[in-house]
PDB file of C-alpha atoms in Angstrom:
ATOM      1  CA  MET T 675      63.777  76.688  -0.218  1.00  0.00           C
ATOM      2  CA  ARG T 676      66.441  73.821  -2.411  1.00  0.00           C
ATOM      3  CA  ILE T 677      64.830  69.907  -4.022  1.00  0.00           C
ATOM      4  CA  PHE T 678      67.177  68.407  -6.049  1.00  0.00           C
ATOM      5  CA  GLY T 679      69.632  71.036  -5.969  1.00  0.00           C
ATOM      6  CA  MET T 680      66.760  73.344  -7.606  1.00  0.00           C
ATOM      7  CA  GLY T 681      65.734  76.156  -5.744  1.00  0.00           C
ATOM      8  CA  LEU T 682      62.228  77.647  -6.164  1.00  0.00           C
ATOM      9  CA  PRO T 683      62.420  79.436  -9.737  1.00  0.00           C
ATOM     10  CA  GLU T 684      63.639  76.314 -11.170  1.00  0.00           C
ATOM     11  CA  LEU T 685      61.348  74.513 -10.398  1.00  0.00           C
ATOM     12  CA  LEU T 686      58.385  76.899 -11.605  1.00  0.00           C
ATOM     13  CA  VAL T 687      60.212  76.895 -14.516  1.00  0.00           C
ATOM     14  CA  ILE T 688      59.933  73.657 -14.947  1.00  0.00           C
ATOM     15  CA  LEU T 689      56.392  72.928 -13.654  1.00  0.00           C
ATOM     16  CA  GLY T 690      55.344  75.940 -16.376  1.00  0.00           C
ATOM     17  CA  ILE T 691      57.071  74.010 -19.511  1.00  0.00           C
ATOM     18  CA  ALA T 692      55.154  70.411 -18.358  1.00  0.00           C
ATOM     19  CA  LEU T 693      52.211  72.367 -18.068  1.00  0.00           C
ATOM     20  CA  LEU T 694      52.783  74.085 -21.313  1.00  0.00           C
ATOM     21  CA  ILE T 695      53.389  69.962 -22.698  1.00  0.00           C
ATOM     22  CA  PHE T 696      50.630  67.735 -21.513  1.00  0.00           C
ATOM     23  CA  GLY T 697      47.953  70.947 -20.456  1.00  0.00           C
ATOM     24  CA  PRO T 698      45.546  71.425 -17.492  1.00  0.00           C
ATOM     25  CA  LYS T 699      43.740  68.216 -17.999  1.00  0.00           C
ATOM     26  CA  GLN T 700      46.456  65.733 -18.089  1.00  0.00           C
ATOM     27  CA  LEU T 701      49.048  66.986 -15.112  1.00  0.00           C
ATOM     28  CA  PRO T 702      46.695  65.486 -12.639  1.00  0.00           C
ATOM     29  CA  LYS T 703      47.518  62.132 -14.142  1.00  0.00           C
ATOM     30  CA  LEU T 704      50.895  62.878 -14.682  1.00  0.00           C
ATOM     31  CA  GLY T 705      51.794  63.399 -10.794  1.00  0.00           C
ATOM     32  CA  SER T 706      49.249  60.167 -10.320  1.00  0.00           C
ATOM     33  CA  ALA T 707      51.303  58.125 -12.311  1.00  0.00           C
ATOM     34  CA  LEU T 708      54.860  59.450 -11.025  1.00  0.00           C
ATOM     35  CA  GLY T 709      53.633  59.178  -7.284  1.00  0.00           C
ATOM     36  CA  LYS T 710      52.934  55.603  -8.151  1.00  0.00           C
ATOM     37  CA  THR T 711      55.834  54.756  -9.816  1.00  0.00           C
ATOM     38  CA  VAL T 712      57.674  56.253  -7.227  1.00  0.00           C
ATOM     39  CA  LYS T 713      56.239  54.293  -4.268  1.00  0.00           C
ATOM     40  CA  GLY T 714      56.282  50.920  -6.121  1.00  0.00           C
ATOM     41  CA  LEU T 715      60.441  51.895  -6.628  1.00  0.00           C
ATOM     42  CA  ARG T 716      60.524  52.562  -2.858  1.00  0.00           C
ATOM     43  CA  GLU T 717      58.390  49.593  -1.901  1.00  0.00           C
ATOM     44  CA  GLY T 718      60.958  47.354  -4.183  1.00  0.00           C
ATOM     45  CA  LEU T 719      64.216  49.102  -2.835  1.00  0.00           C
ATOM     46  CA  GLY T 720      62.570  48.315   0.587  1.00  0.00           C
ATOM     47  CA  SER T 721      61.593  44.137   0.225  1.00  0.00           C
ATOM     48  CA  ASN T 722      65.148  43.540  -0.906  1.00  0.00           C
ATOM     49  CA  GLU T 723      66.650  45.515   2.166  1.00  0.00           C
ATOM     50  CA  GLN T 724      63.797  43.048   4.028  1.00  0.00           C
ATOM     51  CA  ASP T 725      64.903  39.907   2.287  1.00  0.00           C
ATOM     52  CA  ALA T 726      68.923  40.540   2.418  1.00  0.00           C
ATOM     53  CA  GLU T 727      67.803  40.379   6.315  1.00  0.00           C
ATOM     54  CA  GLU T 728      65.839  37.606   6.579  1.00  0.00           C
ATOM     55  CA  THR T 729      68.731  35.510   4.881  1.00  0.00           C
ATOM     56  CA  GLU T 730      71.405  36.886   7.425  1.00  0.00           C
ATOM     57  CA  GLN T 731      68.685  35.935   9.948  1.00  0.00           C
ATOM     58  CA  GLU T 732      68.479  32.181   8.374  1.00  0.00           C
ATOM     59  CA  ASN T 733      71.927  31.870   8.056  1.00  0.00           C
ATOM     60  CA  ALA T 734      72.521  32.554  11.627  1.00  0.00           C
ATOM     61  CA  VAL T 735      69.799  29.941  12.691  1.00  0.00           C
ATOM     62  CA  GLU T 736      70.977  27.831  10.576  1.00  0.00           C
ATOM     63  CA  ALA T 737      74.729  28.416  11.492  1.00  0.00           C
ATOM     64  CA  LEU T 738      74.070  27.740  15.203  1.00  0.00           C
ATOM     65  CA  GLU T 739      72.042  24.407  15.033  1.00  0.00           C
ATOM     66  CA  GLU T 740      74.668  23.532  13.051  1.00  0.00           C
ATOM     67  CA  ALA T 741      77.521  23.825  15.536  1.00  0.00           C
ATOM     68  CA  PRO T 742      78.488  20.829  17.540  1.00  0.00           C
ATOM     69  CA  LYS T 743      76.784  20.687  21.028  1.00  0.00           C
ATOM     70  CA  GLN T 744      79.032  20.872  23.990  1.00  0.00           C
ATOM     71  CA  LYS T 745      77.571  19.973  27.126  1.00  0.00           C
ATOM     72  CA  PRO T 746      77.964  22.161  30.167  1.00  0.00           C
ATOM     73  CA  ALA T 747      80.345  21.423  32.382  1.00  0.00           C
ATOM     74  CA  PRO T 748      78.589  20.019  35.900  1.00  0.00           C
ATOM     75  CA  LYS T 749      78.487  22.298  38.311  1.00  0.00           C
ATOM     76  CA  LYS T 750      80.266  22.039  41.989  1.00  0.00           C
ATOM     77  CA  THR T 751      78.910  21.261  45.725  1.00  0.00           C
ATOM     78  CA  ALA T 752      79.520  23.138  48.069  1.00  0.00           C
ATOM     79  CA  ALA T 753      80.601  19.495  49.716  1.00  0.00           C
ATOM     80  CA  GLN T 754      82.707  18.658  46.322  1.00  0.00           C
ATOM     81  CA  SER T 755      84.854  21.978  46.759  1.00  0.00           C
ATOM     82  CA  GLU T 756      85.750  21.080  49.590  1.00  0.00           C
TER      83      GLU T 756
END
């Protein structure tokens, strides 16, 4: 199992050090805060992508509206083609 290029032994050492530093009562709070931070970052990055897509769509619509409108060519009937 590899997470961020680290194996299980490395992750256990990091967890052990975090447990020693913060204690068993503070560790769940720390994990919760870290999870909320990651979620906020993902939402922030996702909204930037959505904003970019919306801007592109608005620009495309504006370009179509500004384009000169051409009249369609009249259709030829069977009587006109003879």
